[in-house]
XYZ file of C-alpha atoms in Angstrom:
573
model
C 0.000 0.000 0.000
C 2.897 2.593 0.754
C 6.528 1.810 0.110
C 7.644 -1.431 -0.684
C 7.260 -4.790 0.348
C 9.795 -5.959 3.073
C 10.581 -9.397 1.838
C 12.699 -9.148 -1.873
C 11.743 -11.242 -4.909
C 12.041 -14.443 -4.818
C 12.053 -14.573 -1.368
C 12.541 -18.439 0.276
C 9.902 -18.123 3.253
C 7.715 -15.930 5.422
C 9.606 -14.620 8.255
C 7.196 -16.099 11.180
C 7.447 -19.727 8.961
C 9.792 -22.802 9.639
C 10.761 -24.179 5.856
C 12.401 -27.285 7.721
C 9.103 -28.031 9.656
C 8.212 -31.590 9.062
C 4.898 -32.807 7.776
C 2.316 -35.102 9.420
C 0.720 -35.562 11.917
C -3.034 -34.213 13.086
C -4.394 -31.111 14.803
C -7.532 -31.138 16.595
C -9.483 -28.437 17.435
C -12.871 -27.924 19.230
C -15.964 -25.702 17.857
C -18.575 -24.749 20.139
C -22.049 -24.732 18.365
C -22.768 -26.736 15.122
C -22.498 -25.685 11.391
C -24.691 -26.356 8.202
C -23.078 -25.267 5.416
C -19.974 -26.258 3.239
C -20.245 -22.713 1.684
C -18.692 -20.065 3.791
C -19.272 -17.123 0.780
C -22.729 -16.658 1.411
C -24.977 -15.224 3.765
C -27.283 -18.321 4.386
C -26.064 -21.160 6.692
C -23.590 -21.621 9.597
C -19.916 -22.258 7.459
C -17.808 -25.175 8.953
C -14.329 -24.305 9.949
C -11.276 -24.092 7.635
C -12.815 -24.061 4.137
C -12.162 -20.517 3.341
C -8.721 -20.623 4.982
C -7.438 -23.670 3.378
C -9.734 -25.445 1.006
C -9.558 -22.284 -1.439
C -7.102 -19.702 -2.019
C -6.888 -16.075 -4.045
C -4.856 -14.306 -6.322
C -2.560 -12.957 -3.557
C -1.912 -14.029 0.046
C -1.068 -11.790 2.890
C 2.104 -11.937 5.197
C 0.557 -11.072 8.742
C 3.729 -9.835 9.419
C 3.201 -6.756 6.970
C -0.103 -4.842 7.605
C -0.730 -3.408 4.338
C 1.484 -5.673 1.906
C 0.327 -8.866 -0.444
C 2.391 -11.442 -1.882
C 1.627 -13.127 -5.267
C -0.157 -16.470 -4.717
C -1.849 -17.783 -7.641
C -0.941 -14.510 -9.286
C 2.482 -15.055 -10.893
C 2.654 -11.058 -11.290
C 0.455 -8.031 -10.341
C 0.621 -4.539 -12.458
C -1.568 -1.420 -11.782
C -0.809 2.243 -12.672
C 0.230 4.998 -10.224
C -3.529 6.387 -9.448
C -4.558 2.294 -9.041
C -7.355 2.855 -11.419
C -6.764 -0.710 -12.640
C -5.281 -3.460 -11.600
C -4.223 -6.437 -13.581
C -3.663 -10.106 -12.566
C -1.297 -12.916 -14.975
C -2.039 -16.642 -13.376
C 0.933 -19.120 -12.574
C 0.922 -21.295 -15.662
C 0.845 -24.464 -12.544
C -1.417 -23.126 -10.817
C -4.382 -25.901 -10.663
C -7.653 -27.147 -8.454
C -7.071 -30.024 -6.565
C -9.047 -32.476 -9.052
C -6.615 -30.926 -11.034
C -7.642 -29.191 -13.563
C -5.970 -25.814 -14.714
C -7.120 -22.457 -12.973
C -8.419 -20.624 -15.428
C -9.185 -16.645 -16.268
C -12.866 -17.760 -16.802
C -12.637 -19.193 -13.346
C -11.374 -16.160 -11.981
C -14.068 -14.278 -13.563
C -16.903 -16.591 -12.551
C -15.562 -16.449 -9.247
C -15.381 -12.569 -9.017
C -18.979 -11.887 -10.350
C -20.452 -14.512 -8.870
C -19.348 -13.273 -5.437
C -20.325 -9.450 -5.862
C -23.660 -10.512 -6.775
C -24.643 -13.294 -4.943
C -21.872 -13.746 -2.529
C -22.310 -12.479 1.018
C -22.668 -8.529 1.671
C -19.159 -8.192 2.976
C -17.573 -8.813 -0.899
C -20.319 -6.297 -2.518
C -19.142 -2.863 -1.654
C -16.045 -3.333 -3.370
C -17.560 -5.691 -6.740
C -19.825 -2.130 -6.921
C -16.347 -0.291 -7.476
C -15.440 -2.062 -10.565
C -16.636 -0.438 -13.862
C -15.134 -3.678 -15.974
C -13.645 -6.610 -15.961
C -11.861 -8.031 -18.793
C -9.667 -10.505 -19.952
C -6.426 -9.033 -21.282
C -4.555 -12.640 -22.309
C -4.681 -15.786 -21.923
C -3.317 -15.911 -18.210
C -4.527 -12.304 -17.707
C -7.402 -10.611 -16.067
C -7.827 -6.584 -15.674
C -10.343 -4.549 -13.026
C -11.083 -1.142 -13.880
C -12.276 0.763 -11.011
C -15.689 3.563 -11.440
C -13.830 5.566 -8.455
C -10.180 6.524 -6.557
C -9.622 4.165 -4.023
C -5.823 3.228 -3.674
C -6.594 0.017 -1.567
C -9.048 -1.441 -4.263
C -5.695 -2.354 -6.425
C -5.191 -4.963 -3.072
C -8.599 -5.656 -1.795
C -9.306 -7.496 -5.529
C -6.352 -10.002 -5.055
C -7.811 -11.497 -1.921
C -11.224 -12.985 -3.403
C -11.868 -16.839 -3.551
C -11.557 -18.230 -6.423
C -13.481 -21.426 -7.200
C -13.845 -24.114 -9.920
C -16.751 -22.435 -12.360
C -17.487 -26.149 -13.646
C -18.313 -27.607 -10.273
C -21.572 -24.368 -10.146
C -23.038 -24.696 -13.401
C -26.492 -25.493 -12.439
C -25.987 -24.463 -9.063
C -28.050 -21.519 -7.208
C -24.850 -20.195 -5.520
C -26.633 -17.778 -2.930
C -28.540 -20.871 -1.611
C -26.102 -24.234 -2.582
C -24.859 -25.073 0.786
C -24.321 -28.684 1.267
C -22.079 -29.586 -1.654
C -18.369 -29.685 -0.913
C -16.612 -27.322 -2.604
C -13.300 -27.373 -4.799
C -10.637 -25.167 -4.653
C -6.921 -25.067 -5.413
C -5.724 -24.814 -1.687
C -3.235 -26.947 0.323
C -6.013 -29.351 1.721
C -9.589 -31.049 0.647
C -12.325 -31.987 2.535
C -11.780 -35.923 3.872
C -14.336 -36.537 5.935
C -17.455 -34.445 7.148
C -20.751 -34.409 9.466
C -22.734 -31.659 9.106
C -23.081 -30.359 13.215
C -20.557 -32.929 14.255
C -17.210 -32.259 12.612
C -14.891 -32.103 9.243
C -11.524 -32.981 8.539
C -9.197 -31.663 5.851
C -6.628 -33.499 4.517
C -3.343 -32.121 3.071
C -3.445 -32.335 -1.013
C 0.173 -34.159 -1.643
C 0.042 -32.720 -4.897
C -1.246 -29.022 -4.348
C 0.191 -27.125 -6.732
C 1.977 -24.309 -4.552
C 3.889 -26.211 -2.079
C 7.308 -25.237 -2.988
C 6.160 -21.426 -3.412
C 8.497 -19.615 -1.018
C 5.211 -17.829 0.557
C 4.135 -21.480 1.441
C 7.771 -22.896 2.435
C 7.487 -23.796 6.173
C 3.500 -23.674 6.157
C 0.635 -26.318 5.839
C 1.917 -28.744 8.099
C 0.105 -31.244 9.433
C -1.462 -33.811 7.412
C -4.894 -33.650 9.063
C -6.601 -30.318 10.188
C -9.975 -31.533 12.689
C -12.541 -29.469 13.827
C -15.202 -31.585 16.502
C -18.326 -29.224 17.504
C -19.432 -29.143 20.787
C -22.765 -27.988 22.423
C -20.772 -25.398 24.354
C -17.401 -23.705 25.480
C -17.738 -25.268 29.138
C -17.924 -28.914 26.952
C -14.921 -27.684 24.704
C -12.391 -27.314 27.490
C -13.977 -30.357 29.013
C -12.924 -32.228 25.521
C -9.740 -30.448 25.944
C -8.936 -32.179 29.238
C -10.230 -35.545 28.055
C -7.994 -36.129 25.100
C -10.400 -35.500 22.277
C -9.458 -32.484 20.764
C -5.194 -31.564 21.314
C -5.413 -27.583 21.159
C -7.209 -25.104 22.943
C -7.512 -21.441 22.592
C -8.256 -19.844 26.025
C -9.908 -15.828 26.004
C -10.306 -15.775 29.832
C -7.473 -14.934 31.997
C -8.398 -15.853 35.031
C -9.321 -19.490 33.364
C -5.614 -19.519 32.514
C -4.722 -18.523 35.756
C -6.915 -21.436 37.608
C -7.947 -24.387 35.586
C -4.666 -25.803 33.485
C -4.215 -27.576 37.178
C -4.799 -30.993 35.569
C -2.654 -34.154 35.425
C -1.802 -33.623 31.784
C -0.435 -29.775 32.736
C 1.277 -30.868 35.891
C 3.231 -34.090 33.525
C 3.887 -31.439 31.464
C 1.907 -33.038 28.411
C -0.081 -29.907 27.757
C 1.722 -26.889 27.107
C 0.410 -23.160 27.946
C 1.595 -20.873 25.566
C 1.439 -16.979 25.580
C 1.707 -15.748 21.711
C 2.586 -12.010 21.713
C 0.642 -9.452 19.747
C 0.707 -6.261 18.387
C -2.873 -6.324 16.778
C -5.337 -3.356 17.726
C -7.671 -3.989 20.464
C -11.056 -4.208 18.398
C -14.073 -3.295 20.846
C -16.115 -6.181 22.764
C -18.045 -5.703 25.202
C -22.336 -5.063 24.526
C -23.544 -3.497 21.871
C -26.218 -0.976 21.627
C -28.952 -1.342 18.437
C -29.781 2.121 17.686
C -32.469 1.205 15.552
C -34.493 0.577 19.073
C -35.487 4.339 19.640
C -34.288 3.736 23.351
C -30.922 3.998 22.370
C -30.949 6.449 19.505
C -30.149 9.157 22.325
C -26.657 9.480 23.064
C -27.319 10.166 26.663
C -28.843 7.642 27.062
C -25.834 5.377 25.762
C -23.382 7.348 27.556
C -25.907 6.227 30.827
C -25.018 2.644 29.793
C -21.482 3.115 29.846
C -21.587 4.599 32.912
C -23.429 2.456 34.409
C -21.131 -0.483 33.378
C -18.187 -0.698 36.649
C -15.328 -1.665 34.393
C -13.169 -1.931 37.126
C -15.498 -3.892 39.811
C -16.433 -6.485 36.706
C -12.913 -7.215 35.410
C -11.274 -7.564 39.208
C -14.822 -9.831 39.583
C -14.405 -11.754 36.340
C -10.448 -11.423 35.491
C -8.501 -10.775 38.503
C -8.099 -7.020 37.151
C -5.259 -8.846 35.035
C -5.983 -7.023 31.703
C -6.284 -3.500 30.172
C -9.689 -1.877 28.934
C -10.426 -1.491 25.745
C -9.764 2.212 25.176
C -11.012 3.108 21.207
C -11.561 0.686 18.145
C -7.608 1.063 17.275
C -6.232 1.282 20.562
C -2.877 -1.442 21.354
C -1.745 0.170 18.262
C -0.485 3.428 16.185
C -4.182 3.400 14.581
C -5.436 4.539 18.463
C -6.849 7.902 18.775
C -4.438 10.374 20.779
C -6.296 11.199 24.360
C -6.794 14.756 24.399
C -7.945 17.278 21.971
C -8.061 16.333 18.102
C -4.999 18.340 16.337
C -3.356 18.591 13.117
C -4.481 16.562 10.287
C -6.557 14.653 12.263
C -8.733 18.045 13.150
C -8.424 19.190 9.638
C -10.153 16.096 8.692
C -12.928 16.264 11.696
C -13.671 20.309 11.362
C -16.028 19.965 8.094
C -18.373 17.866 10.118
C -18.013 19.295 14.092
C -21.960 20.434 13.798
C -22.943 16.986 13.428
C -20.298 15.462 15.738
C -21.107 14.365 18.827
C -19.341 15.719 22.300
C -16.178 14.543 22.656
C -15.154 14.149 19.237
C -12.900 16.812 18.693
C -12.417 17.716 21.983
C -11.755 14.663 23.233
C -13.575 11.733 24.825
C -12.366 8.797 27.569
C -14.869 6.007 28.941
C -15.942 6.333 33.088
C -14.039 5.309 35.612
C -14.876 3.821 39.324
C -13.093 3.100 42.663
C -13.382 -0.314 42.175
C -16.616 -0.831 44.464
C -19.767 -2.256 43.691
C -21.487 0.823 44.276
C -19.602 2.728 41.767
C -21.758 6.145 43.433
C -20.417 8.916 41.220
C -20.794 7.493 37.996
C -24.195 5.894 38.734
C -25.232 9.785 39.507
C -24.003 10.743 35.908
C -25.979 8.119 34.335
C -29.467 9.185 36.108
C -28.903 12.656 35.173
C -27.637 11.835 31.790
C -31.138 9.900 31.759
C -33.451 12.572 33.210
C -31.769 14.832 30.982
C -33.131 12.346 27.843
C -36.993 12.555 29.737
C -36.442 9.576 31.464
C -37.959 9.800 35.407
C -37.825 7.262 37.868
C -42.168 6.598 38.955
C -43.238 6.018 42.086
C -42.552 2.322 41.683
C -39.254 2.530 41.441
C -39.557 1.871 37.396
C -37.539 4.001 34.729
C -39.999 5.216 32.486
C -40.455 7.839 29.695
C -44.003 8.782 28.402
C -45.507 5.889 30.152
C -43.631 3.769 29.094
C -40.754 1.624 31.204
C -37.473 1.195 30.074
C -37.097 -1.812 29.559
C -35.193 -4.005 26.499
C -33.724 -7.432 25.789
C -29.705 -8.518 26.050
C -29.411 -11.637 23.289
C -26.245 -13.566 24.381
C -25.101 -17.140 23.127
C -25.410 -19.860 24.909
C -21.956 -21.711 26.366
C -20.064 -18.052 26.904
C -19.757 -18.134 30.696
C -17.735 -15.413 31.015
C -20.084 -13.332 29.046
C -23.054 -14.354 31.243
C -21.273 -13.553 34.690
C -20.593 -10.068 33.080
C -23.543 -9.325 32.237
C -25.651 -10.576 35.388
C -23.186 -8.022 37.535
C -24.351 -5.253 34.738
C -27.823 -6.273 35.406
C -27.924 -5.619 38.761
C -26.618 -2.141 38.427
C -29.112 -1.088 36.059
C -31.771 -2.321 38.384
C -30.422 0.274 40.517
C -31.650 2.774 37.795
C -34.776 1.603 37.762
C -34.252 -0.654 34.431
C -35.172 -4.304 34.565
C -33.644 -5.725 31.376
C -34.469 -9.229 29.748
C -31.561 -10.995 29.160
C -32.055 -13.956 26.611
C -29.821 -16.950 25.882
C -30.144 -18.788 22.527
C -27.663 -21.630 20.357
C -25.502 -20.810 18.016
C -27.789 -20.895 15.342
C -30.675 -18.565 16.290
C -27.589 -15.670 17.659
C -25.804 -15.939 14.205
C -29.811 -15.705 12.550
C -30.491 -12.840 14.930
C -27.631 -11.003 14.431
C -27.472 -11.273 11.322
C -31.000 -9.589 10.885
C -30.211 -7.047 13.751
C -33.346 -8.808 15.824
C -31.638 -7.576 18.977
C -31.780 -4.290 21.601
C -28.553 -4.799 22.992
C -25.625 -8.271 22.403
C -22.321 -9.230 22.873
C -20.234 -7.832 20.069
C -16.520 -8.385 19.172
C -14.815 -6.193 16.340
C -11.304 -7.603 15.601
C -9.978 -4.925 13.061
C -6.266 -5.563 11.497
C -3.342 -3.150 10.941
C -4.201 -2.063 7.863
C -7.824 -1.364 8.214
C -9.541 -0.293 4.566
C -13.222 -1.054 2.394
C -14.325 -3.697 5.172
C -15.127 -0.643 7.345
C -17.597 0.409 5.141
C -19.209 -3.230 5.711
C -18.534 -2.588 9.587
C -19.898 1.364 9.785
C -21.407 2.401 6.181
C -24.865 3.824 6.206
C -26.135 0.201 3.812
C -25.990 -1.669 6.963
C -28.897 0.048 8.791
C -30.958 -1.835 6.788
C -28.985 -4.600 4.577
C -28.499 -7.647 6.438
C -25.368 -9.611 7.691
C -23.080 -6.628 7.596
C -21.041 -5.966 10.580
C -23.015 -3.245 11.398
C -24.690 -4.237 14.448
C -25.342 -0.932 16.175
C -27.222 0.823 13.198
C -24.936 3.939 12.624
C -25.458 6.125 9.911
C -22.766 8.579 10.141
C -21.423 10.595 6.884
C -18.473 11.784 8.799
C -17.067 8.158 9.570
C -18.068 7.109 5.784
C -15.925 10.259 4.766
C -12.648 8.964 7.148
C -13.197 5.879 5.474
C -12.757 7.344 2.335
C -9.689 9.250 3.275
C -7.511 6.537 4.349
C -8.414 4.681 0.950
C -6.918 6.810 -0.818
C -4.124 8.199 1.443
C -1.123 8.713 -0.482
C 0.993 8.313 2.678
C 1.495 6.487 5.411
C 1.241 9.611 7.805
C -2.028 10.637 6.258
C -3.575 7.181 6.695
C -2.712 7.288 10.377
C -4.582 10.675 10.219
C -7.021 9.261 8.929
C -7.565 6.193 11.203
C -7.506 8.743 14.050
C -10.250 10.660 13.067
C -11.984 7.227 12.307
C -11.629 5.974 15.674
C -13.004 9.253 17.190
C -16.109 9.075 15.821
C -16.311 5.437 16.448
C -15.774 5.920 20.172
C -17.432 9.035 20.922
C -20.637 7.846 18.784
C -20.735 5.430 22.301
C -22.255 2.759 20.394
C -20.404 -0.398 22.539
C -19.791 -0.949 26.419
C -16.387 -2.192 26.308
C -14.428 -4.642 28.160
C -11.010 -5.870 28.565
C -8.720 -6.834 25.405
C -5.474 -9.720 26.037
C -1.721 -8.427 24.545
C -1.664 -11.757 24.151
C -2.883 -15.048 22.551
C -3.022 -17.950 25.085
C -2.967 -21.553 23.871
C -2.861 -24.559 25.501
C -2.004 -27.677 23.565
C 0.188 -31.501 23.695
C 3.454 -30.955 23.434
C 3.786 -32.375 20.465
C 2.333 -29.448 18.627
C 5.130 -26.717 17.715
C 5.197 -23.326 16.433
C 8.451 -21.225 14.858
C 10.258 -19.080 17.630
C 9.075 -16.104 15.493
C 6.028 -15.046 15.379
C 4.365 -12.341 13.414
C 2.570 -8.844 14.698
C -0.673 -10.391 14.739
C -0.009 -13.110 17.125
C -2.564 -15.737 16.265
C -5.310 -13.800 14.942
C -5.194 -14.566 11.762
C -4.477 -18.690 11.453
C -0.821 -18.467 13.050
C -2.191 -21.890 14.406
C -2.279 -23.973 12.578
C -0.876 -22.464 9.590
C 2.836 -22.466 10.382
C 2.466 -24.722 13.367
C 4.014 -28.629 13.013
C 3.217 -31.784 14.457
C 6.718 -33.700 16.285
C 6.411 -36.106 19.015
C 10.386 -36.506 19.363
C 11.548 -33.076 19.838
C 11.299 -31.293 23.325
C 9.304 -27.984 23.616
């Protein structure tokens, strides 16, 4: 995206990659929930695990240890011009689907329309960018783009691309039980819908002496098992059935790797460093429920959500709040005043901006008690302020009617649940008496997906070089198109216009800018009660599983495990 890429041409391996790891073996993980479909590229169905990462690949792969840089993967070159109004792609002349047949320019094509018009919501917004697409040789395949947008040149190398032959006669939109091809490192073995699927490693994919795959696909098997909950995942865990285990609770990690298999020293525990932003989880507000179109009355919510009484309650008090959408990285708004660029960029819209914006805006903090006094005053004034009053019952209520709404969580997240029954409590205190609902896997993903919520448990995991997505996370099409990422209903032309602005930053400097101003609107808009974020990625798995010394700025966001991990029952930890 700016400069150049850090590894030189015809590089041997990815710097976070092993080329002498040895192949075999099986990993094993556990899924809690069930899934439906083999076809993770639509909207309809619950995907199993692993297809998209492995089963099918695109025209360029990313290093995750280079935000904003792609390496050629079944591209064999990449050209675009210095504005990046087009970008063309020339295929590797080897490059081939694992019932091997040749990948093709038609498949690329197929692939790419097919997906922007039928694919799921996230791949439209940038399909609707592309004035034409044409084949320019045999191996060759140009995009011409309708508008500026520097990042498009990258965003179009990083589509699926599947076998056109294998859909012919196939409703694509609504196909989900047939097992798809692809030109990817593994197939599909073996596979229960609900139960589990195994890939296999393809000994004769194509690309396994590429130097971006030298060191990677390891293991022979990849496993997912599902499991009716989290609780019955680490149970699995500790019973032998699955061999990895991906802990988000600190104070878990802290108490319950006491088992035999830790103490032998069998299992492993694992801290994987990152340098990743935060992202925001915590609850979610839906907007589109009139009770929380106020921003007092979201600002209330926050306030009435003791940060520090919950995480000492739930975590020990062992990790850091979330602070913005960015924050644990450069892309983090500055605390303070907006300046510079990143007020240059803000001032055109300060009348429709809410407080804090520009002049800066921090979440609430407590003593640590259960009370939490002062900050449970600002939200009932924040609330009377919005025409809430307290009635003679004790009730919250506006115009007759109580406030009241529903919290949708998923069933199996414990730590969720014990967060949320504290929060509870405290907005009884208020006079609110909130529903809280728990539901499967199925029926949150359905709900969620049609914004059939007033308030859920939301996680945002944003990468280094954030770009179009965010117009699938914030843009104004999600307040009413369904399955975008857009959960809390903003419609905010000021955060659509910082989006625009880092697209087609010309600079690194101004894309920072940009991000700032980005994550100031975000934050200030007070659309998510956050909670605690982990520096690092814990994992707990036999000790025959390994992983290369180093290990790239995302930590294991983005497939670390298994992708460069190997299977070894000889060598010591």
């Amino acid at each position: 995206m700016y400069g150049k890429p850090a590894l030189p041409d015809g590089f041997d391996h990815l710097p976070y990659a092993n080329p002498d790891a040895p192949k075999g073996g099986e990993i094993r993980f556990g899924v809690a929930g069930m899934y439906d479909s083999f076809n993770p590229w639509i909207l309809n169905g619950r995907p199993a695990q692993g297809i998209s990462q492995y089963v099918t690949e695109s025209l360029m792969g990313r290093s995750w240890d280079e935000p904003f840089t792609l390496y050629g993967l079944l591209a064999q070159s990449i050209e675009t011009d210095d504005a990046r109004s087009w970008v063309e792609f020339t295929l590797r002349p080897d490059a081939k689907f694992s019932d091997g047949n040749p990948v093709t320019i038609e498949d690329v094509m197929w692939s790419y329309k097919t997906l922007g018009t039928e694919g799921h919501p996230k791949y439209r917004n940038a399909w609707s960018k592309v004035a034409k697409m044409e084949q320019t040789g045999p191996r060759s395949v140009r995009f011409t783009f309708t508008e500026p947008d520097r990042e498009l040149a990258l965003i179009m190398g990083l589509r699926p691309i599947l076998e056109k032959a294998q859909w012919v006669g196939k409703d694509f939109a609504n196909t989900t039980d047939m097992k798809p091809i692809g030109s990817g490192p593994y197939v599909i073995d073996k596979a229960v819908p609900g139960k589990y699927i195994i890939l296999k490693r393809n000994p004769d994919y194509w690309g396994r002496n590429l130097g971006f795959n030298k060191g990677r696909n390891n293991f022979d098997f990849i496993r997912y098992d599902y499991f009716g909950d989290g609780g019955v995942v680490f149970e699995a865990f500790k019973g032998g059935a699955i061999n990895t285990y991906k802990e988000f609770n600190v104070s878990n990690w802290q108490r319950n790797y006491n088992f035999p298999a830790v103490q032998s020293g069998e299992i492993v525990k694992s801290e994987i460093p990152n340098q990743r932003p935060s992202g925001f989880k915590g609850l979610v507000m839906n907007t589109r429920n009139p009770i929380f179109a106020d921003w007092r009355v979201r600002q209330a919510m926050i306030d009435a959500f003791n940060f520090e009484f919950i995480n000492k309650t739930v975590n020990d008090g062992a990790e850091p709040r979330i602070t913005s959408y960015f924050s644990n990285s450069e892309l983090g708004m500055k605390p303070g005043p907006a300046e510079g660029k990143v007020l240059a960029l803000l001032e055109p819209f300060k009348d429709s901006l809410l407080p804090g914006t520009i002049s800066g805006y921090s979440l609430p903090k407590s003593d640590g008690k259960n009370r939490n006094r002062k900050n449970m005053r600002s939200a009932a004034k924040l609330l009377q302020e919005a025409g809430w009053q307290v009635n003679d019952r004790g009730i919250l209520e506006k115009d007759g009617r109580p406030f009241t709404f529903d919290i949708v969580l998923q069933q199996g997240a414990a730590e969720t649940q014990s967060i949320v029954d504290i929060y509870t409590q405290a907005l009884k205190r208020l006079g609110i008496v909130p529903q809280v609902t728990v539901i499967d896997d199925a029926q949150y993903t359905q709900r969620t997906n049609a914004y059939d919520f007033d308030m859920a448990w939301f996680w945002n995991t944003p990468s280094l070089s954030p770009g179009n997505e965010q117009m699938y996370y914030w843009g104004h099409k999600g307040v009413t198109e369904q399955g975008t990422r857009n959960w809390m209903g903003m419609n905010s032309p000021a955060a659509e216009a910082m989006i625009n602005d880092m697209l087609n930053a010309r600079s690194h400097e101004d894309f920072i800018a940009g991000a700032h101003a980005l994550d100031r609107i975000l934050t200030a808009g007070r659309y998510v009660i956050p909670v605690s974020f982990a520096p690092v990625d814990r994992i707990a798995h036999i000790k025959a599983l390994h992983y290369p010394k180093k290990t790239p700025v995302y930590g294991d966001w983005s497939g670390f495990e298994p992708d460069v991990w190997w299977y070894d029952d000889k060598t010591k930890q």
